[in-house]
GROMACS .gro file of N, CA, C and O in nm:
model
  520
    1MET      N    1  -9.460  -8.243   1.339
    1MET     CA    2  -9.338  -8.286   1.406
    1MET      C    3  -9.357  -8.423   1.472
    1MET      O    4  -9.270  -8.506   1.468
    2LYS      N    5  -9.474  -8.443   1.532
    2LYS     CA    6  -9.500  -8.571   1.598
    2LYS      C    7  -9.510  -8.684   1.498
    2LYS      O    8  -9.469  -8.796   1.527
    3ILE      N    9  -9.564  -8.656   1.379
    3ILE     CA   10  -9.576  -8.759   1.276
    3ILE      C   11  -9.437  -8.804   1.233
    3ILE      O   12  -9.414  -8.923   1.210
    4LYS      N   13  -9.344  -8.710   1.224
    4LYS     CA   14  -9.207  -8.744   1.188
    4LYS      C   15  -9.145  -8.838   1.292
    4LYS      O   16  -9.082  -8.937   1.257
    5HIS      N   17  -9.167  -8.809   1.420
    5HIS     CA   18  -9.113  -8.894   1.526
    5HIS      C   19  -9.178  -9.033   1.524
    5HIS      O   20  -9.110  -9.133   1.546
    6ILE      N   21  -9.306  -9.037   1.498
    6ILE     CA   22  -9.376  -9.165   1.490
    6ILE      C   23  -9.322  -9.246   1.372
    6ILE      O   24  -9.298  -9.366   1.384
    7GLY      N   25  -9.301  -9.180   1.259
    7GLY     CA   26  -9.246  -9.248   1.141
    7GLY      C   27  -9.107  -9.303   1.167
    7GLY      O   28  -9.076  -9.416   1.130
    8ILE      N   29  -9.023  -9.224   1.233
    8ILE     CA   30  -8.887  -9.270   1.267
    8ILE      C   31  -8.895  -9.389   1.362
    8ILE      O   32  -8.822  -9.487   1.348
    9GLY      N   33  -8.987  -9.382   1.459
    9GLY     CA   34  -9.005  -9.493   1.553
    9GLY      C   35  -9.049  -9.621   1.484
    9GLY      O   36  -9.000  -9.730   1.514
   10ILE      N   37  -9.141  -9.608   1.389
   10ILE     CA   38  -9.189  -9.726   1.315
   10ILE      C   39  -9.077  -9.787   1.232
   10ILE      O   40  -9.059  -9.909   1.231
   11VAL      N   41  -8.999  -9.703   1.164
   11VAL     CA   42  -8.886  -9.753   1.085
   11VAL      C   43  -8.785  -9.823   1.176
   11VAL      O   44  -8.733  -9.930   1.144
   12PHE      N   45  -8.758  -9.765   1.292
   12PHE     CA   46  -8.665  -9.824   1.390
   12PHE      C   47  -8.714  -9.962   1.435
   12PHE      O   48  -8.636 -10.058   1.439
   13ILE      N   49  -8.843  -9.974   1.464
   13ILE     CA   50  -8.900 -10.102   1.507
   13ILE      C   51  -8.893 -10.205   1.394
   13ILE      O   52  -8.861 -10.322   1.417
   14ILE      N   53  -8.920 -10.163   1.272
   14ILE     CA   54  -8.912 -10.255   1.157
   14ILE      C   55  -8.770 -10.307   1.141
   14ILE      O   56  -8.747 -10.427   1.119
   15ILE      N   57  -8.671 -10.217   1.152
   15ILE     CA   58  -8.531 -10.259   1.140
   15ILE      C   59  -8.494 -10.356   1.251
   15ILE      O   60  -8.428 -10.458   1.226
   16LEU      N   61  -8.536 -10.327   1.374
   16LEU     CA   62  -8.507 -10.419   1.484
   16LEU      C   63  -8.571 -10.556   1.461
   16LEU      O   64  -8.510 -10.659   1.489
   17CYS      N   65  -8.693 -10.557   1.408
   17CYS     CA   66  -8.760 -10.684   1.378
   17CYS      C   67  -8.684 -10.762   1.270
   17CYS      O   68  -8.669 -10.884   1.281
   18LEU      N   69  -8.636 -10.692   1.169
   18LEU     CA   70  -8.556 -10.758   1.065
   18LEU      C   71  -8.432 -10.824   1.125
   18LEU      O   72  -8.400 -10.938   1.095
   19TYR      N   73  -8.362 -10.749   1.210
   19TYR     CA   74  -8.241 -10.804   1.271
   19TYR      C   75  -8.271 -10.912   1.374
   19TYR      O   76  -8.187 -10.996   1.402
   20TYR      N   77  -8.390 -10.910   1.430
   20TYR     CA   78  -8.427 -11.017   1.524
   20TYR      C   79  -8.457 -11.146   1.449
   20TYR      O   80  -8.410 -11.253   1.487
   21PHE      N   81  -8.535 -11.137   1.343
   21PHE     CA   82  -8.582 -11.257   1.275
   21PHE      C   83  -8.486 -11.310   1.168
   21PHE      O   84  -8.494 -11.427   1.132
   22TYR      N   85  -8.398 -11.225   1.115
   22TYR     CA   86  -8.305 -11.269   1.012
   22TYR      C   87  -8.162 -11.253   1.062
   22TYR      O   88  -8.120 -11.145   1.101
   23ASN      N   89  -8.088 -11.361   1.055
   23ASN     CA   90  -7.949 -11.361   1.101
   23ASN      C   91  -7.859 -11.308   0.990
   23ASN      O   92  -7.851 -11.368   0.883
   24PRO      N   93  -7.787 -11.198   1.014
   24PRO     CA   94  -7.699 -11.142   0.910
   24PRO      C   95  -7.587 -11.236   0.868
   24PRO      O   96  -7.531 -11.220   0.760
   25THR      N   97  -7.553 -11.333   0.952
   25THR     CA   98  -7.450 -11.430   0.916
   25THR      C   99  -7.499 -11.521   0.805
   25THR      O  100  -7.421 -11.564   0.720
   26ILE      N  101  -7.629 -11.549   0.802
   26ILE     CA  102  -7.686 -11.645   0.708
   26ILE      C  103  -7.756 -11.574   0.591
   26ILE      O  104  -7.738 -11.611   0.476
   27GLU      N  105  -7.836 -11.475   0.623
   27GLU     CA  106  -7.918 -11.406   0.523
   27GLU      C  107  -7.833 -11.308   0.442
   27GLU      O  108  -7.745 -11.243   0.494
   28GLY      N  109  -7.864 -11.296   0.315
   28GLY     CA  110  -7.790 -11.206   0.227
   28GLY      C  111  -7.860 -11.073   0.202
   28GLY      O  112  -7.822 -11.000   0.112
   29ILE      N  113  -7.960 -11.040   0.283
   29ILE     CA  114  -8.037 -10.918   0.259
   29ILE      C  115  -7.974 -10.794   0.322
   29ILE      O  116  -8.016 -10.682   0.294
   30PHE      N  117  -7.874 -10.812   0.406
   30PHE     CA  118  -7.814 -10.700   0.476
   30PHE      C  119  -7.692 -10.649   0.401
   30PHE      O  120  -7.621 -10.726   0.336
   31PRO      N  121  -7.665 -10.518   0.409
   31PRO     CA  122  -7.550 -10.463   0.337
   31PRO      C  123  -7.417 -10.511   0.394
   31PRO      O  124  -7.405 -10.535   0.514
   32LYS      N  125  -7.321 -10.528   0.307
   32LYS     CA  126  -7.186 -10.567   0.348
   32LYS      C  127  -7.106 -10.441   0.376
   32LYS      O  128  -7.135 -10.333   0.324
   33CYS      N  129  -7.002 -10.455   0.456
   33CYS     CA  130  -6.917 -10.341   0.489
   33CYS      C  131  -6.837 -10.299   0.365
   33CYS      O  132  -6.759 -10.378   0.312
   34PRO      N  133  -6.856 -10.176   0.319
   34PRO     CA  134  -6.783 -10.132   0.199
   34PRO      C  135  -6.632 -10.123   0.224
   34PRO      O  136  -6.553 -10.153   0.134
   35PHE      N  137  -6.592 -10.084   0.344
   35PHE     CA  138  -6.449 -10.074   0.374
   35PHE      C  139  -6.383 -10.211   0.367
   35PHE      O  140  -6.277 -10.228   0.307
   36TYR      N  141  -6.448 -10.312   0.427
   36TYR     CA  142  -6.394 -10.448   0.424
   36TYR      C  143  -6.395 -10.504   0.282
   36TYR      O  144  -6.301 -10.572   0.240
   37SER      N  145  -6.500 -10.474   0.206
   37SER     CA  146  -6.510 -10.523   0.069
   37SER      C  147  -6.398 -10.470  -0.019
   37SER      O  148  -6.346 -10.540  -0.105
   38VAL      N  149  -6.358 -10.345   0.004
   38VAL     CA  150  -6.254 -10.283  -0.078
   38VAL      C  151  -6.114 -10.318  -0.030
   38VAL      O  152  -6.026 -10.350  -0.111
   39THR      N  153  -6.092 -10.314   0.102
   39THR     CA  154  -5.956 -10.329   0.156
   39THR      C  155  -5.924 -10.466   0.212
   39THR      O  156  -5.807 -10.502   0.223
   40GLY      N  157  -6.026 -10.540   0.254
   40GLY     CA  158  -6.001 -10.667   0.323
   40GLY      C  159  -5.966 -10.648   0.470
   40GLY      O  160  -5.934 -10.743   0.539
   41LEU      N  161  -5.974 -10.524   0.518
   41LEU     CA  162  -5.947 -10.493   0.658
   41LEU      C  163  -6.077 -10.466   0.731
   41LEU      O  164  -6.174 -10.419   0.671
   42TYR      N  165  -6.077 -10.495   0.861
   42TYR     CA  166  -6.197 -10.470   0.941
   42TYR      C  167  -6.202 -10.324   0.984
   42TYR      O  168  -6.103 -10.268   1.029
   43CYS      N  169  -6.317 -10.262   0.971
   43CYS     CA  170  -6.337 -10.126   1.021
   43CYS      C  171  -6.388 -10.137   1.165
   43CYS      O  172  -6.421 -10.245   1.211
   44PRO      N  173  -6.398 -10.026   1.237
   44PRO     CA  174  -6.447 -10.033   1.375
   44PRO      C  175  -6.591 -10.083   1.385
   44PRO      O  176  -6.632 -10.134   1.489
   45GLY      N  177  -6.668 -10.073   1.278
   45GLY     CA  178  -6.807 -10.116   1.281
   45GLY      C  179  -6.831 -10.257   1.231
   45GLY      O  180  -6.943 -10.308   1.242
   46CYS      N  181  -6.728 -10.321   1.175
   46CYS     CA  182  -6.746 -10.457   1.123
   46CYS      C  183  -6.795 -10.551   1.233
   46CYS      O  184  -6.740 -10.554   1.343
   47GLY      N  185  -6.898 -10.626   1.201
   47GLY     CA  186  -6.955 -10.720   1.297
   47GLY      C  187  -7.072 -10.661   1.374
   47GLY      O  188  -7.136 -10.731   1.451
   48SER      N  189  -7.103 -10.534   1.352
   48SER     CA  190  -7.210 -10.470   1.429
   48SER      C  191  -7.349 -10.526   1.396
   48SER      O  192  -7.434 -10.535   1.483
   49GLN      N  193  -7.371 -10.563   1.270
   49GLN     CA  194  -7.501 -10.620   1.234
   49GLN      C  195  -7.521 -10.755   1.303
   49GLN      O  196  -7.627 -10.782   1.358
   50ARG      N  197  -7.418 -10.836   1.301
   50ARG     CA  198  -7.426 -10.966   1.369
   50ARG      C  199  -7.436 -10.947   1.520
   50ARG      O  200  -7.505 -11.021   1.589
   51ALA      N  201  -7.365 -10.844   1.572
   51ALA     CA  202  -7.371 -10.814   1.715
   51ALA      C  203  -7.512 -10.772   1.755
   51ALA      O  204  -7.562 -10.813   1.860
   52LEU      N  205  -7.577 -10.690   1.671
   52LEU     CA  206  -7.714 -10.648   1.701
   52LEU      C  207  -7.808 -10.768   1.703
   52LEU      O  208  -7.892 -10.780   1.792
   53HIS      N  209  -7.793 -10.858   1.607
   53HIS     CA  210  -7.876 -10.979   1.605
   53HIS      C  211  -7.858 -11.059   1.733
   53HIS      O  212  -7.955 -11.103   1.795
   54GLN      N  213  -7.734 -11.077   1.776
   54GLN     CA  214  -7.706 -11.153   1.898
   54GLN      C  215  -7.758 -11.079   2.021
   54GLN      O  216  -7.810 -11.142   2.114
   55LEU      N  217  -7.744 -10.947   2.023
   55LEU     CA  218  -7.793 -10.869   2.137
   55LEU      C  219  -7.945 -10.879   2.150
   55LEU      O  220  -7.998 -10.891   2.261
   56LEU      N  221  -8.015 -10.878   2.038
   56LEU     CA  222  -8.161 -10.891   2.041
   56LEU      C  223  -8.205 -11.027   2.091
   56LEU      O  224  -8.317 -11.044   2.137
   57HIS      N  225  -8.115 -11.126   2.083
   57HIS     CA  226  -8.142 -11.260   2.135
   57HIS      C  227  -8.077 -11.281   2.272
   57HIS      O  228  -8.069 -11.394   2.320
   58PHE      N  229  -8.028 -11.172   2.332
   58PHE     CA  230  -7.966 -11.171   2.465
   58PHE      C  231  -7.842 -11.259   2.476
   58PHE      O  232  -7.812 -11.313   2.582
   59ASN      N  233  -7.769 -11.277   2.366
   59ASN     CA  234  -7.642 -11.349   2.366
   59ASN      C  235  -7.529 -11.248   2.382
   59ASN      O  236  -7.466 -11.207   2.285
   60LEU      N  237  -7.505 -11.208   2.507
   60LEU     CA  238  -7.408 -11.100   2.533
   60LEU      C  239  -7.266 -11.137   2.494
   60LEU      O  240  -7.194 -11.054   2.439
   61LEU      N  241  -7.225 -11.259   2.520
   61LEU     CA  242  -7.088 -11.299   2.485
   61LEU      C  243  -7.067 -11.299   2.335
   61LEU      O  244  -6.961 -11.256   2.287
   62GLU      N  245  -7.164 -11.345   2.259
   62GLU     CA  246  -7.152 -11.342   2.113
   62GLU      C  247  -7.152 -11.198   2.062
   62GLU      O  248  -7.084 -11.167   1.966
   63THR      N  249  -7.230 -11.113   2.127
   63THR     CA  250  -7.231 -10.971   2.089
   63THR      C  251  -7.092 -10.913   2.105
   63THR      O  252  -7.041 -10.845   2.015
   64ILE      N  253  -7.027 -10.940   2.217
   64ILE     CA  254  -6.891 -10.892   2.242
   64ILE      C  255  -6.794 -10.954   2.144
   64ILE      O  256  -6.702 -10.887   2.095
   65ASN      N  257  -6.811 -11.082   2.111
   65ASN     CA  258  -6.721 -11.148   2.016
   65ASN      C  259  -6.727 -11.085   1.878
   65ASN      O  260  -6.626 -11.076   1.809
   66TYR      N  261  -6.844 -11.041   1.836
   66TYR     CA  262  -6.856 -10.980   1.704
   66TYR      C  263  -6.802 -10.838   1.700
   66TYR      O  264  -6.741 -10.798   1.602
   67ASN      N  265  -6.827 -10.759   1.805
   67ASN     CA  266  -6.774 -10.623   1.807
   67ASN      C  267  -6.779 -10.570   1.950
   67ASN      O  268  -6.884 -10.526   1.997
   68ALA      N  269  -6.664 -10.572   2.017
   68ALA     CA  270  -6.657 -10.525   2.156
   68ALA      C  271  -6.684 -10.376   2.166
   68ALA      O  272  -6.742 -10.329   2.264
   69LEU      N  273  -6.645 -10.301   2.066
   69LEU     CA  274  -6.667 -10.156   2.066
   69LEU      C  275  -6.816 -10.124   2.058
   69LEU      O  276  -6.862 -10.023   2.112
   70TYR      N  277  -6.892 -10.209   1.995
   70TYR     CA  278  -7.037 -10.193   1.984
   70TYR      C  279  -7.100 -10.191   2.123
   70TYR      O  280  -7.185 -10.108   2.153
   71VAL      N  281  -7.057 -10.282   2.208
   71VAL     CA  282  -7.111 -10.291   2.344
   71VAL      C  283  -7.073 -10.168   2.424
   71VAL      O  284  -7.157 -10.111   2.495
   72ILE      N  285  -6.949 -10.122   2.411
   72ILE     CA  286  -6.906 -10.001   2.481
   72ILE      C  287  -6.987  -9.881   2.433
   72ILE      O  288  -7.028  -9.797   2.513
   73GLY      N  289  -7.013  -9.875   2.304
   73GLY     CA  290  -7.095  -9.768   2.249
   73GLY      C  291  -7.237  -9.770   2.304
   73GLY      O  292  -7.295  -9.665   2.335
   74LEU      N  293  -7.294  -9.890   2.316
   74LEU     CA  294  -7.429  -9.901   2.370
   74LEU      C  295  -7.433  -9.855   2.516
   74LEU      O  296  -7.528  -9.789   2.559
   75PHE      N  297  -7.329  -9.891   2.593
   75PHE     CA  298  -7.324  -9.847   2.732
   75PHE      C  299  -7.313  -9.695   2.743
   75PHE      O  300  -7.374  -9.634   2.830
   76SER      N  301  -7.237  -9.634   2.653
   76SER     CA  302  -7.225  -9.488   2.658
   76SER      C  303  -7.357  -9.421   2.619
   76SER      O  304  -7.395  -9.319   2.677
   77ILE      N  305  -7.429  -9.478   2.523
   77ILE     CA  306  -7.561  -9.424   2.487
   77ILE      C  307  -7.658  -9.440   2.604
   77ILE      O  308  -7.733  -9.348   2.638
   78LEU      N  309  -7.656  -9.557   2.668
   78LEU     CA  310  -7.742  -9.581   2.783
   78LEU      C  311  -7.709  -9.485   2.897
   78LEU      O  312  -7.799  -9.428   2.960
   79TYR      N  313  -7.579  -9.464   2.924
   79TYR     CA  314  -7.535  -9.370   3.027
   79TYR      C  315  -7.589  -9.230   2.996
   79TYR      O  316  -7.644  -9.162   3.084
   80ASN      N  317  -7.575  -9.187   2.872
   80ASN     CA  318  -7.622  -9.055   2.831
   80ASN      C  319  -7.772  -9.040   2.852
   80ASN      O  320  -7.820  -8.939   2.904
   81LEU      N  321  -7.849  -9.142   2.811
   81LEU     CA  322  -7.994  -9.136   2.828
   81LEU      C  323  -8.035  -9.134   2.974
   81LEU      O  324  -8.127  -9.061   3.013
   82ILE      N  325  -7.966  -9.212   3.057
   82ILE     CA  326  -7.999  -9.215   3.201
   82ILE      C  327  -7.970  -9.080   3.266
   82ILE      O  328  -8.053  -9.027   3.340
   83ILE      N  329  -7.852  -9.023   3.238
   83ILE     CA  330  -7.817  -8.893   3.297
   83ILE      C  331  -7.916  -8.786   3.252
   83ILE      O  332  -7.965  -8.707   3.333
   84LYS      N  333  -7.947  -8.782   3.123
   84LYS     CA  334  -8.041  -8.682   3.073
   84LYS      C  335  -8.180  -8.703   3.134
   84LYS      O  336  -8.248  -8.607   3.170
   85GLY      N  337  -8.223  -8.828   3.144
   85GLY     CA  338  -8.353  -8.858   3.202
   85GLY      C  339  -8.362  -8.820   3.349
   85GLY      O  340  -8.460  -8.758   3.392
   86VAL      N  341  -8.261  -8.855   3.426
   86VAL     CA  342  -8.260  -8.822   3.569
   86VAL      C  343  -8.257  -8.670   3.587
   86VAL      O  344  -8.330  -8.616   3.671
   87ASN      N  345  -8.174  -8.602   3.510
   87ASN     CA  346  -8.165  -8.456   3.522
   87ASN      C  347  -8.296  -8.388   3.481
   87ASN      O  348  -8.337  -8.290   3.542
   88THR      N  349  -8.363  -8.441   3.381
   88THR     CA  350  -8.486  -8.380   3.332
   88THR      C  351  -8.604  -8.409   3.424
   88THR      O  352  -8.675  -8.318   3.466
   89TYR      N  353  -8.625  -8.536   3.455
   89TYR     CA  354  -8.746  -8.575   3.526
   89TYR      C  355  -8.737  -8.559   3.677
   89TYR      O  356  -8.838  -8.546   3.744
   90PHE      N  357  -8.616  -8.561   3.732
   90PHE     CA  358  -8.601  -8.549   3.877
   90PHE      C  359  -8.536  -8.417   3.917
   90PHE      O  360  -8.499  -8.398   4.032
   91ASN      N  361  -8.521  -8.327   3.820
   91ASN     CA  362  -8.465  -8.194   3.846
   91ASN      C  363  -8.328  -8.200   3.915
   91ASN      O  364  -8.301  -8.126   4.007
   92LYS      N  365  -8.244  -8.289   3.869
   92LYS     CA  366  -8.109  -8.303   3.924
   92LYS      C  367  -8.011  -8.230   3.832
   92LYS      O  368  -8.045  -8.189   3.723
   93GLY      N  369  -7.890  -8.217   3.877
   93GLY     CA  370  -7.788  -8.150   3.799
   93GLY      C  371  -7.663  -8.234   3.783
   93GLY      O  372  -7.552  -8.181   3.790
   94TYR      N  373  -7.681  -8.364   3.763
   94TYR     CA  374  -7.565  -8.453   3.749
   94TYR      C  375  -7.487  -8.417   3.623
   94TYR      O  376  -7.545  -8.392   3.518
   95TYR      N  377  -7.356  -8.419   3.636
   95TYR     CA  378  -7.269  -8.386   3.523
   95TYR      C  379  -7.261  -8.504   3.428
   95TYR      O  380  -7.240  -8.618   3.470
   96ASN      N  381  -7.279  -8.477   3.300
   96ASN     CA  382  -7.269  -8.580   3.197
   96ASN      C  383  -7.127  -8.574   3.139
   96ASN      O  384  -7.093  -8.481   3.068
   97TYR      N  385  -7.047  -8.673   3.169
   97TYR     CA  386  -6.907  -8.673   3.125
   97TYR      C  387  -6.893  -8.684   2.973
   97TYR      O  388  -6.788  -8.653   2.919
   98LEU      N  389  -6.998  -8.724   2.906
   98LEU     CA  390  -6.993  -8.727   2.760
   98LEU      C  391  -6.997  -8.588   2.700
   98LEU      O  392  -6.965  -8.570   2.583
   99ASN      N  393  -7.035  -8.489   2.780
   99ASN     CA  394  -7.037  -8.350   2.733
   99ASN      C  395  -6.906  -8.277   2.758
   99ASN      O  396  -6.896  -8.159   2.727
  100HIS      N  397  -6.808  -8.345   2.814
  100HIS     CA  398  -6.679  -8.282   2.840
  100HIS      C  399  -6.612  -8.250   2.706
  100HIS      O  400  -6.623  -8.327   2.610
  101PRO      N  401  -6.541  -8.137   2.696
  101PRO     CA  402  -6.480  -8.098   2.569
  101PRO      C  403  -6.378  -8.198   2.514
  101PRO      O  404  -6.357  -8.205   2.393
  102LYS      N  405  -6.316  -8.276   2.600
  102LYS     CA  406  -6.215  -8.371   2.553
  102LYS      C  407  -6.272  -8.510   2.521
  102LYS      O  408  -6.201  -8.595   2.471
  103THR      N  409  -6.399  -8.531   2.549
  103THR     CA  410  -6.461  -8.662   2.524
  103THR      C  411  -6.452  -8.704   2.378
  103THR      O  412  -6.417  -8.819   2.351
  104PRO      N  413  -6.480  -8.618   2.280
  104PRO     CA  414  -6.467  -8.662   2.140
  104PRO      C  415  -6.324  -8.706   2.104
  104PRO      O  416  -6.307  -8.800   2.027
  105ILE      N  417  -6.225  -8.642   2.162
  105ILE     CA  418  -6.086  -8.681   2.136
  105ILE      C  419  -6.060  -8.820   2.192
  105ILE      O  420  -6.002  -8.906   2.124
  106VAL      N  421  -6.103  -8.843   2.316
  106VAL     CA  422  -6.082  -8.974   2.379
  106VAL      C  423  -6.155  -9.082   2.300
  106VAL      O  424  -6.098  -9.190   2.274
  107ILE      N  425  -6.278  -9.056   2.261
  107ILE     CA  426  -6.355  -9.155   2.184
  107ILE      C  427  -6.288  -9.181   2.050
  107ILE      O  428  -6.277  -9.296   2.006
  108GLY      N  429  -6.241  -9.076   1.985
  108GLY     CA  430  -6.171  -9.092   1.857
  108GLY      C  431  -6.046  -9.176   1.870
  108GLY      O  432  -6.020  -9.264   1.786
  109VAL      N  433  -5.968  -9.154   1.975
  109VAL     CA  434  -5.847  -9.234   1.998
  109VAL      C  435  -5.883  -9.380   2.023
  109VAL      O  436  -5.819  -9.470   1.969
  110ILE      N  437  -5.987  -9.404   2.104
  110ILE     CA  438  -6.030  -9.541   2.132
  110ILE      C  439  -6.071  -9.611   2.002
  110ILE      O  440  -6.034  -9.727   1.977
  111ILE      N  441  -6.146  -9.543   1.918
  111ILE     CA  442  -6.191  -9.601   1.791
  111ILE      C  443  -6.072  -9.633   1.700
  111ILE      O  444  -6.064  -9.742   1.642
  112ILE      N  445  -5.977  -9.542   1.689
  112ILE     CA  446  -5.861  -9.564   1.602
  112ILE      C  447  -5.774  -9.678   1.654
  112ILE      O  448  -5.730  -9.765   1.577
  113VAL      N  449  -5.752  -9.684   1.785
  113VAL     CA  450  -5.673  -9.793   1.844
  113VAL      C  451  -5.743  -9.926   1.823
  113VAL      O  452  -5.681 -10.026   1.785
  114PHE      N  453  -5.875  -9.930   1.845
  114PHE     CA  454  -5.952 -10.053   1.822
  114PHE      C  455  -5.943 -10.095   1.676
  114PHE      O  456  -5.925 -10.214   1.645
  115TRP      N  457  -5.953  -9.999   1.585
  115TRP     CA  458  -5.946 -10.024   1.441
  115TRP      C  459  -5.813 -10.088   1.405
  115TRP      O  460  -5.808 -10.185   1.329
  116ILE      N  461  -5.706 -10.037   1.460
  116ILE     CA  462  -5.572 -10.091   1.430
  116ILE      C  463  -5.555 -10.229   1.493
  116ILE      O  464  -5.511 -10.324   1.426
  117LEU      N  465  -5.590 -10.241   1.620
  117LEU     CA  466  -5.566 -10.367   1.692
  117LEU      C  467  -5.648 -10.483   1.636
  117LEU      O  468  -5.600 -10.596   1.631
  118ARG      N  469  -5.769 -10.457   1.589
  118ARG     CA  470  -5.852 -10.568   1.541
  118ARG      C  471  -5.805 -10.622   1.407
  118ARG      O  472  -5.851 -10.726   1.362
  119ASN      N  473  -5.712 -10.553   1.342
  119ASN     CA  474  -5.657 -10.600   1.215
  119ASN      C  475  -5.521 -10.667   1.231
  119ASN      O  476  -5.460 -10.707   1.132
  120ILE      N  477  -5.474 -10.681   1.354
  120ILE     CA  478  -5.350 -10.754   1.381
  120ILE      C  479  -5.388 -10.901   1.400
  120ILE      O  480  -5.471 -10.934   1.483
  121SER      N  481  -5.325 -10.988   1.322
  121SER     CA  482  -5.368 -11.128   1.320
  121SER      C  483  -5.304 -11.215   1.427
  121SER      O  484  -5.333 -11.333   1.435
  122SER      N  485  -5.219 -11.160   1.511
  122SER     CA  486  -5.156 -11.242   1.615
  122SER      C  487  -5.232 -11.229   1.747
  122SER      O  488  -5.314 -11.140   1.765
  123GLN      N  489  -5.201 -11.323   1.837
  123GLN     CA  490  -5.264 -11.325   1.969
  123GLN      C  491  -5.223 -11.202   2.047
  123GLN      O  492  -5.112 -11.157   2.033
  124PRO      N  493  -5.301 -11.145   2.130
  124PRO     CA  494  -5.443 -11.168   2.160
  124PRO      C  495  -5.536 -11.085   2.072
  124PRO      O  496  -5.656 -11.089   2.087
  125PHE      N  497  -5.477 -11.007   1.979
  125PHE     CA  498  -5.556 -10.911   1.902
  125PHE      C  499  -5.650 -10.977   1.802
  125PHE      O  500  -5.750 -10.916   1.765
  126CYS      N  501  -5.621 -11.098   1.761
  126CYS     CA  502  -5.707 -11.165   1.664
  126CYS      C  503  -5.848 -11.188   1.720
  126CYS      O  504  -5.944 -11.205   1.644
  127HIS      N  505  -5.862 -11.183   1.851
  127HIS     CA  506  -5.995 -11.201   1.913
  127HIS      C  507  -6.082 -11.077   1.897
  127HIS      O  508  -6.203 -11.084   1.922
  128LEU      N  509  -6.025 -10.966   1.856
  128LEU     CA  510  -6.104 -10.845   1.832
  128LEU      C  511  -6.171 -10.846   1.696
  128LEU      O  512  -6.263 -10.768   1.670
  129ALA      N  513  -6.126 -10.933   1.606
  129ALA     CA  514  -6.186 -10.942   1.472
  129ALA      C  515  -6.322 -11.010   1.484
  129ALA      O  516  -6.342 -11.097   1.569
  130PRO      N  517  -6.418 -10.968   1.398
  130PRO     CA  518  -6.552 -11.031   1.407
  130PRO      C  519  -6.552 -11.176   1.362
  130PRO      O  520  -6.469 -11.219   1.288
   0.00000   0.00000   0.00000
């Protein structure tokens, strides 16, 4: 079991190194969005590869410009890890709002609204496109 976790960790580090050293805007080694390739519309994840590259270089504004939902997702993952860590290591019982039964519905609505708004070409929604 530990070997599996070590292998996943090594693959994760290799992927992060690739995104750090190679810019997805310039390099052609990264996969293109299949949804955008077929429809010409941006999906909620479009721009995430470029956002990751910018985030690894600490360019927060560029990260947000490529995909604002990406940053919100990272904050929710960070929140989840902090709550779980504090509850586990400090024996606390803080409530994790991500475990609320309605959280998946709220997240789904946010993703669908973001998906629709980022494909509107007029102001101010055009700024949501990568």
